[in-house]
């Protein structure tokens, strides 16, 4: 520190820049059964050695997540799938060869050795080959120590929005995690698309970074959407991905009217706008989100965190377009809004 300068905010020693040395240390910690948070192109993951049931159980304690929820196993390359899955159907292979490494998770029948801690006791396992260079480097260092998959849910407290920066992870999990590799802000910003191949035809369990049209192009038809007996996914709980403040989705043409109504009641609100222009005299927090779906998704969770200020009556979110390009964003916004409304 320069003489006379004031100390800045405390920087956690858990948050480290990825270097050959810190990646090697992170891989060692994983092999020792500790938790390491790392960036992926979608959101940050809270990693544990997928082959170590005690380590995987620590994830649930750190997140405050029910222990029967399955976690995704992250792999370095598609060649490792057969180690974790007993079947790798043709459609799943085609998706993997097109979209991996990338924001796609495949649910496949699990191999015999895959533990209940990873699968939540189900007969299938979620697998993903991430594209982020830090995730890839970590998986390579981990493989160098004899590890295979890294089990990792999003690195947030259960029910909170996923983290897209190292600081979000630190804010949510703090000392519950041994180390947080800082890879900057995530490029996709919302979680991977999940497609299950546990039935006769593929089922879309969660829309995400890969769009339905892209899946359909490779599969020859769009995947089905889940029925009541589909495998359980915690991201499909209605209350998931929720900020603390009550969230309401408001059509663009009535947003200004809603803001005026709250103002007349003396109620402070925060606004996530997209096309609507901030009215003169609005004193609350106002964020103008990007106009296109990929950029909107990239910034979404950081925006929800930034707007989640104490003592607001509501977070008003300008509704987004109804077309397929916005499917995953609409899914996450609906979940955020459902939290207090239902
Ligand atoms: O983009 C992502 O998918 C991020 C990054 C870190 O890879 N991960 C992520 O994990 O979002 P998580 O646990 O927050 O959400 C994964 C979802 C959960 O809803 C979980 O229930 C579901 O995937 N899932 C995992 N394994 C499954 C399985 N075997 N069967 C059904 N659903 C599964
Ligand atoms: Mg999650």
Coordinates of N, CA, C and O in Angstrom, one line a residue, residues 190-320:
X190 N -26.4 -17.6 -18.1 CA -27.4 -18.4 -17.6 C -27.0 -19.9 -17.7 O -26.1 -20.1 -18.5
X191 N -27.6 -20.8 -17.0 CA -27.1 -22.1 -16.9 C -27.3 -22.9 -18.2 O -28.1 -22.5 -19.1
X192 N -26.6 -24.0 -18.3 CA -26.6 -24.9 -19.5 C -28.1 -25.4 -19.8 O -28.9 -25.5 -19.0
X193 N -28.3 -25.7 -21.1 CA -29.4 -26.4 -21.6 C -29.3 -27.8 -21.1 O -28.2 -28.4 -21.2
X194 N -30.4 -28.4 -20.6 CA -30.3 -29.8 -20.1 C -31.3 -30.7 -21.0 O -32.5 -30.4 -21.1
X195 N -30.7 -31.7 -21.6 CA -31.5 -32.6 -22.4 C -31.3 -34.0 -21.8 O -30.2 -34.5 -21.7
X196 N -32.4 -34.7 -21.5 CA -32.4 -36.0 -20.9 C -32.6 -37.1 -22.0 O -33.5 -37.0 -22.9
X197 N -31.7 -38.1 -22.0 CA -31.8 -39.2 -22.9 C -32.0 -40.5 -22.1 O -31.2 -41.4 -22.1
X198 N -33.1 -40.5 -21.3 CA -33.4 -41.6 -20.4 C -34.6 -42.3 -20.8 O -35.1 -43.2 -20.1
X199 N -35.3 -41.8 -21.8 CA -36.5 -42.3 -22.3 C -36.4 -42.6 -23.8 O -35.3 -42.5 -24.4
X200 N -37.4 -43.0 -24.5 CA -37.3 -43.3 -25.9 C -36.9 -42.1 -26.8 O -36.3 -42.2 -27.8
X201 N -37.4 -40.9 -26.3 CA -37.0 -39.7 -27.1 C -36.5 -38.6 -26.2 O -36.8 -38.6 -25.0
X202 N -35.6 -37.7 -26.7 CA -35.0 -36.7 -25.8 C -36.0 -35.7 -25.2 O -37.0 -35.4 -25.9
X203 N -35.7 -35.3 -24.0 CA -36.6 -34.4 -23.3 C -35.8 -33.2 -22.9 O -34.7 -33.3 -22.3
X204 N -36.3 -32.0 -23.1 CA -35.7 -30.8 -22.7 C -36.1 -30.5 -21.2 O -37.2 -30.2 -21.0
X205 N -35.1 -30.6 -20.3 CA -35.4 -30.4 -18.9 C -35.2 -29.0 -18.5 O -35.8 -28.5 -17.5
X206 N -34.3 -28.3 -19.1 CA -34.1 -26.9 -18.8 C -33.6 -26.1 -20.0 O -32.6 -26.6 -20.6
X207 N -34.3 -25.1 -20.5 CA -33.8 -24.3 -21.6 C -32.6 -23.5 -21.1 O -32.4 -23.3 -19.9
X208 N -31.6 -23.3 -22.0 CA -30.4 -22.6 -21.5 C -29.6 -22.0 -22.7 O -30.1 -21.6 -23.7
X209 N -28.3 -22.1 -22.5 CA -27.3 -21.5 -23.4 C -27.5 -22.0 -24.9 O -27.2 -21.2 -25.8
X210 N -27.9 -23.2 -25.1 CA -28.2 -23.7 -26.5 C -29.7 -23.7 -26.7 O -30.4 -24.2 -25.9
X211 N -30.1 -23.0 -27.8 CA -31.5 -22.8 -28.1 C -32.2 -24.1 -28.6 O -31.5 -25.0 -29.1
X212 N -33.5 -24.1 -28.5 CA -34.3 -25.3 -29.0 C -34.1 -25.5 -30.5 O -34.0 -26.6 -31.0
X213 N -34.0 -24.4 -31.2 CA -33.9 -24.5 -32.7 C -32.6 -25.2 -33.0 O -32.5 -26.0 -34.0
X214 N -31.5 -24.8 -32.3 CA -30.2 -25.5 -32.5 C -30.2 -26.9 -32.2 O -29.7 -27.8 -32.9
X215 N -31.0 -27.3 -31.1 CA -31.1 -28.7 -30.7 C -31.8 -29.5 -31.8 O -31.4 -30.5 -32.3
X216 N -32.9 -28.8 -32.3 CA -33.8 -29.5 -33.3 C -33.0 -29.7 -34.6 O -33.2 -30.7 -35.3
X217 N -32.2 -28.7 -35.0 CA -31.4 -28.9 -36.2 C -30.5 -30.1 -36.1 O -30.4 -30.8 -37.1
X218 N -29.9 -30.4 -35.0 CA -29.0 -31.5 -34.9 C -29.8 -32.8 -34.7 O -29.4 -33.9 -35.2
X219 N -30.9 -32.8 -33.9 CA -31.7 -34.0 -33.6 C -32.7 -34.4 -34.7 O -33.1 -35.5 -34.7
X220 N -33.0 -33.4 -35.5 CA -34.0 -33.7 -36.6 C -35.4 -33.4 -36.1 O -36.3 -33.3 -36.9
X221 N -35.6 -33.2 -34.8 CA -36.9 -32.7 -34.3 C -36.6 -32.0 -32.9 O -35.6 -32.4 -32.3
X222 N -37.5 -31.2 -32.5 CA -37.3 -30.5 -31.2 C -37.5 -31.5 -30.1 O -38.3 -32.4 -30.2
X223 N -36.7 -31.4 -29.0 CA -36.9 -32.4 -27.9 C -38.2 -32.1 -27.2 O -38.7 -31.0 -27.3
X224 N -38.8 -33.1 -26.6 CA -40.1 -33.0 -25.9 C -39.8 -32.1 -24.6 O -38.7 -32.0 -24.2
X225 N -40.9 -31.5 -24.1 CA -40.8 -30.9 -22.8 C -41.3 -31.8 -21.7 O -42.1 -32.7 -22.0
X226 N -40.8 -31.7 -20.5 CA -41.0 -32.7 -19.5 C -42.5 -33.0 -19.1 O -43.3 -32.1 -19.0
X227 N -42.7 -34.3 -18.8 CA -44.0 -34.7 -18.2 C -43.8 -34.8 -16.7 O -42.7 -34.5 -16.2
X228 N -44.8 -35.2 -16.0 CA -44.7 -35.2 -14.5 C -43.7 -36.3 -14.0 O -43.2 -36.1 -12.9
X229 N -43.4 -37.3 -14.8 CA -42.6 -38.3 -14.4 C -41.1 -38.1 -14.8 O -40.3 -39.0 -14.7
X230 N -40.8 -36.9 -15.3 CA -39.4 -36.6 -15.8 C -38.5 -36.6 -14.6 O -38.9 -36.4 -13.5
X231 N -37.2 -36.9 -14.9 CA -36.2 -36.8 -13.8 C -36.2 -35.5 -13.1 O -36.5 -34.4 -13.7
X232 N -36.0 -35.5 -11.8 CA -36.1 -34.3 -11.0 C -34.9 -33.3 -11.2 O -33.8 -33.8 -11.3
X233 N -35.2 -32.1 -11.4 CA -34.1 -31.1 -11.6 C -34.4 -29.9 -10.6 O -35.5 -29.3 -10.7
X234 N -33.5 -29.6 -9.8 CA -33.7 -28.5 -8.8 C -34.0 -27.2 -9.5 O -34.8 -26.4 -9.0
X235 N -33.4 -27.0 -10.6 CA -33.7 -25.8 -11.4 C -35.1 -25.7 -11.9 O -35.6 -24.7 -12.4
X236 N -35.9 -26.8 -11.7 CA -37.3 -26.8 -12.2 C -38.2 -26.5 -11.1 O -39.4 -26.4 -11.3
X237 N -37.7 -26.3 -9.8 CA -38.6 -25.9 -8.8 C -39.0 -24.5 -9.1 O -38.2 -23.6 -9.5
X238 N -40.3 -24.2 -8.9 CA -40.8 -22.8 -9.3 C -40.0 -21.7 -8.5 O -39.9 -20.6 -9.0
X239 N -39.6 -22.0 -7.3 CA -39.0 -20.9 -6.5 C -37.5 -20.7 -6.8 O -36.8 -20.0 -6.1
X240 N -37.0 -21.3 -7.8 CA -35.5 -21.3 -8.0 C -35.1 -20.0 -8.7 O -35.9 -19.3 -9.3
X241 N -33.9 -19.6 -8.6 CA -33.3 -18.5 -9.2 C -34.0 -17.2 -8.8 O -34.3 -16.3 -9.6
X242 N -34.2 -17.0 -7.5 CA -35.0 -15.9 -7.0 C -34.1 -14.9 -6.3 O -33.4 -15.3 -5.4
X243 N -34.3 -13.6 -6.5 CA -33.7 -12.6 -5.7 C -34.5 -12.5 -4.4 O -35.6 -13.1 -4.3
X244 N -34.1 -11.7 -3.4 CA -34.8 -11.5 -2.2 C -36.1 -10.6 -2.3 O -37.1 -10.9 -1.7
X245 N -35.9 -9.6 -3.1 CA -37.1 -8.6 -3.3 C -38.2 -9.3 -4.1 O -37.9 -10.1 -5.0
X246 N -39.4 -8.9 -3.8 CA -40.5 -9.4 -4.7 C -40.3 -8.9 -6.1 O -40.0 -7.8 -6.4
X247 N -40.4 -9.9 -7.1 CA -40.1 -9.6 -8.5 C -41.4 -9.6 -9.3 O -42.2 -10.5 -9.1
X248 N -41.7 -8.6 -10.1 CA -42.9 -8.6 -11.0 C -42.5 -8.3 -12.4 O -41.7 -7.4 -12.7
X249 N -43.0 -9.1 -13.3 CA -42.8 -8.9 -14.7 C -43.9 -8.0 -15.2 O -45.1 -8.3 -15.0
X250 N -43.5 -7.0 -15.9 CA -44.5 -6.0 -16.3 C -44.3 -5.7 -17.8 O -43.2 -5.5 -18.3
X251 N -45.5 -5.7 -18.6 CA -45.4 -5.5 -20.0 C -44.9 -4.1 -20.3 O -45.2 -3.2 -19.5
X252 N -44.1 -3.9 -21.4 CA -43.5 -2.6 -21.6 C -44.5 -1.5 -21.7 O -44.2 -0.4 -21.1
X253 N -45.7 -1.7 -22.2 CA -46.6 -0.6 -22.4 C -47.2 -0.1 -21.1 O -47.8 0.9 -21.0
X254 N -47.1 -0.9 -20.0 CA -47.7 -0.5 -18.7 C -46.6 -0.2 -17.6 O -46.9 0.1 -16.5
X255 N -45.3 -0.3 -18.0 CA -44.3 -0.2 -17.0 C -44.3 1.2 -16.4 O -44.2 1.3 -15.1
X256 N -44.4 2.3 -17.2 CA -44.4 3.6 -16.6 C -45.5 3.9 -15.7 O -45.4 4.5 -14.6
X257 N -46.7 3.3 -16.1 CA -47.9 3.4 -15.3 C -47.7 2.8 -13.9 O -48.0 3.3 -12.9
X258 N -47.1 1.6 -13.9 CA -46.8 0.8 -12.7 C -45.8 1.6 -11.8 O -46.0 1.6 -10.6
X259 N -44.8 2.2 -12.4 CA -43.8 3.0 -11.6 C -44.5 4.2 -11.0 O -44.3 4.5 -9.8
X260 N -45.4 4.8 -11.7 CA -46.2 6.0 -11.2 C -47.1 5.5 -10.0 O -47.2 6.2 -9.0
X261 N -47.7 4.3 -10.2 CA -48.6 3.8 -9.1 C -47.8 3.6 -7.8 O -48.3 4.0 -6.8
X262 N -46.6 3.0 -7.9 CA -45.8 2.8 -6.7 C -45.4 4.1 -6.1 O -45.4 4.3 -4.9
X263 N -45.0 5.1 -7.0 CA -44.5 6.4 -6.5 C -45.6 7.1 -5.8 O -45.4 7.7 -4.7
X264 N -46.9 7.0 -6.3 CA -48.0 7.6 -5.6 C -48.3 7.0 -4.2 O -48.7 7.7 -3.3
X265 N -47.9 5.7 -4.0 CA -48.0 5.1 -2.7 C -46.8 5.3 -1.8 O -46.7 4.8 -0.7
X266 N -45.8 6.0 -2.4 CA -44.6 6.2 -1.6 C -43.7 5.0 -1.5 O -42.9 4.8 -0.6
X267 N -43.9 4.0 -2.4 CA -43.2 2.8 -2.4 C -42.0 2.8 -3.3 O -42.1 2.9 -4.5
X268 N -40.7 2.6 -2.8 CA -39.6 2.6 -3.6 C -39.5 1.3 -4.5 O -39.9 0.2 -3.9
X269 N -39.2 1.4 -5.7 CA -39.0 0.2 -6.6 C -37.7 0.3 -7.3 O -37.1 1.3 -7.4
X270 N -37.2 -0.9 -7.7 CA -36.0 -1.0 -8.6 C -36.5 -1.5 -10.0 O -37.4 -2.3 -10.0
X271 N -35.9 -1.1 -11.0 CA -36.4 -1.4 -12.4 C -35.3 -2.0 -13.3 O -34.2 -1.5 -13.4
X272 N -35.7 -3.1 -13.9 CA -34.9 -3.7 -15.0 C -35.6 -3.4 -16.3 O -36.5 -4.1 -16.6
X273 N -35.2 -2.4 -17.0 CA -35.9 -2.0 -18.2 C -35.1 -2.6 -19.4 O -34.0 -3.0 -19.3
X274 N -35.7 -2.5 -20.6 CA -35.0 -3.0 -21.8 C -35.3 -2.0 -22.9 O -34.3 -1.5 -23.5
X275 N -36.5 -1.6 -23.1 CA -36.8 -0.6 -24.2 C -37.4 0.7 -23.6 O -37.3 1.7 -24.2
X276 N -38.0 0.6 -22.4 CA -38.6 1.7 -21.8 C -37.5 2.7 -21.2 O -36.5 2.2 -20.6
X277 N -37.7 4.0 -21.5 CA -36.7 5.0 -21.1 C -37.1 5.5 -19.7 O -38.2 5.6 -19.3
X278 N -36.0 5.6 -18.9 CA -36.2 6.1 -17.5 C -36.9 7.4 -17.4 O -36.5 8.4 -18.1
X279 N -38.0 7.5 -16.7 CA -38.8 8.7 -16.6 C -38.0 9.8 -15.8 O -37.3 9.4 -14.8
X280 N -38.2 11.0 -16.2 CA -37.5 12.1 -15.4 C -38.0 12.1 -14.0 O -39.2 11.8 -13.8
X281 N -37.1 12.3 -13.0 CA -37.6 12.3 -11.6 C -37.6 10.9 -10.9 O -37.8 10.9 -9.7
X282 N -37.4 9.8 -11.7 CA -37.4 8.5 -11.0 C -36.1 8.4 -10.1 O -35.0 8.6 -10.6
X283 N -36.3 8.2 -8.8 CA -35.2 8.3 -7.9 C -34.6 6.9 -7.5 O -33.5 6.8 -6.9
X284 N -35.2 5.8 -7.9 CA -34.7 4.5 -7.5 C -33.6 4.0 -8.4 O -33.1 4.6 -9.3
X285 N -33.3 2.7 -8.2 CA -32.3 2.0 -9.0 C -32.9 1.6 -10.3 O -34.0 1.0 -10.3
X286 N -32.2 1.9 -11.4 CA -32.8 1.7 -12.7 C -31.6 1.1 -13.6 O -30.5 1.7 -13.7
X287 N -31.8 -0.1 -14.1 CA -30.8 -0.7 -15.0 C -31.4 -0.9 -16.4 O -32.6 -1.4 -16.5
X288 N -30.7 -0.5 -17.4 CA -31.2 -0.7 -18.8 C -30.5 -1.9 -19.3 O -29.3 -1.9 -19.5
X289 N -31.2 -3.0 -19.5 CA -30.6 -4.3 -19.9 C -30.4 -4.2 -21.4 O -31.1 -3.5 -22.1
X290 N -29.5 -5.0 -21.9 CA -29.2 -5.1 -23.4 C -30.4 -5.5 -24.1 O -31.3 -6.3 -23.6
X291 N -30.5 -5.1 -25.4 CA -31.7 -5.4 -26.2 C -31.8 -6.8 -26.8 O -32.8 -7.3 -27.0
X292 N -30.6 -7.4 -27.0 CA -30.6 -8.8 -27.6 C -30.5 -9.8 -26.6 O -30.0 -9.6 -25.5
X293 N -31.1 -11.0 -26.9 CA -31.3 -12.1 -25.9 C -29.9 -12.6 -25.3 O -29.8 -12.7 -24.1
X294 N -28.9 -12.9 -26.2 CA -27.6 -13.4 -25.6 C -27.0 -12.4 -24.6 O -26.5 -12.8 -23.5
X295 N -27.0 -11.1 -24.9 CA -26.4 -10.1 -24.0 C -27.3 -9.9 -22.8 O -26.8 -9.7 -21.7
X296 N -28.6 -10.0 -23.0 CA -29.5 -9.9 -21.8 C -29.2 -11.0 -20.9 O -29.1 -10.8 -19.6
X297 N -29.1 -12.2 -21.4 CA -28.8 -13.4 -20.5 C -27.5 -13.2 -19.8 O -27.4 -13.5 -18.6
X298 N -26.5 -12.8 -20.6 CA -25.1 -12.6 -20.0 C -25.2 -11.8 -18.7 O -24.5 -12.0 -17.7
X299 N -26.0 -10.7 -18.8 CA -26.0 -9.7 -17.7 C -27.1 -10.0 -16.6 O -27.1 -9.3 -15.6
X300 N -28.0 -10.9 -16.9 CA -29.2 -11.1 -16.1 C -29.0 -11.2 -14.6 O -29.5 -10.5 -13.8
X301 N -28.1 -12.2 -14.3 CA -28.0 -12.5 -12.8 C -27.3 -11.4 -12.1 O -27.6 -11.0 -10.9
X302 N -26.3 -10.8 -12.7 CA -25.6 -9.6 -12.1 C -26.6 -8.5 -12.0 O -26.6 -7.8 -10.9
X303 N -27.5 -8.3 -13.0 CA -28.5 -7.2 -12.9 C -29.5 -7.5 -11.7 O -29.8 -6.6 -11.0
X304 N -29.9 -8.8 -11.6 CA -30.9 -9.1 -10.5 C -30.2 -8.9 -9.2 O -30.9 -8.4 -8.2
X305 N -28.9 -9.3 -9.0 CA -28.3 -9.0 -7.8 C -28.1 -7.5 -7.5 O -28.4 -7.1 -6.4
X306 N -27.8 -6.7 -8.5 CA -27.6 -5.3 -8.3 C -28.9 -4.6 -8.0 O -28.9 -3.6 -7.3
X307 N -30.0 -5.1 -8.5 CA -31.3 -4.5 -8.2 C -32.0 -5.0 -6.9 O -33.0 -4.4 -6.5
X308 N -31.4 -6.0 -6.3 CA -31.9 -6.6 -5.1 C -31.6 -5.8 -3.9 O -30.9 -6.3 -3.0
X309 N -31.9 -4.5 -3.9 CA -31.5 -3.6 -2.8 C -32.5 -3.7 -1.7 O -33.7 -4.0 -1.9
X310 N -32.1 -3.4 -0.4 CA -33.0 -3.6 0.7 C -34.1 -2.6 0.6 O -34.0 -1.5 0.1
X311 N -35.2 -2.9 1.2 CA -36.3 -2.0 1.5 C -37.1 -1.6 0.2 O -37.8 -0.5 0.3
X312 N -37.0 -2.3 -0.9 CA -37.8 -1.9 -2.0 C -39.1 -2.7 -1.9 O -39.2 -3.8 -1.4
X313 N -40.2 -2.1 -2.4 CA -41.5 -2.7 -2.4 C -41.5 -3.8 -3.5 O -42.2 -4.8 -3.4
X314 N -40.8 -3.6 -4.6 CA -40.8 -4.5 -5.7 C -39.7 -4.3 -6.7 O -39.2 -3.1 -6.7
X315 N -39.3 -5.3 -7.3 CA -38.4 -5.2 -8.5 C -39.2 -5.4 -9.7 O -39.9 -6.4 -9.9
X316 N -39.3 -4.3 -10.5 CA -40.2 -4.4 -11.7 C -39.3 -4.7 -12.9 O -38.3 -4.0 -13.2
X317 N -39.6 -5.8 -13.6 CA -38.8 -6.2 -14.8 C -39.7 -6.1 -16.0 O -40.8 -6.7 -16.1
X318 N -39.2 -5.3 -17.0 CA -39.9 -5.2 -18.3 C -39.9 -6.5 -18.9 O -38.9 -7.2 -19.2
X319 N -41.1 -7.0 -19.3 CA -41.2 -8.3 -19.9 C -40.5 -8.3 -21.3 O -40.3 -7.3 -21.9
X320 N -39.9 -9.5 -21.6 CA -39.1 -9.6 -22.8 C -39.9 -10.3 -23.9 O -41.0 -10.8 -23.7

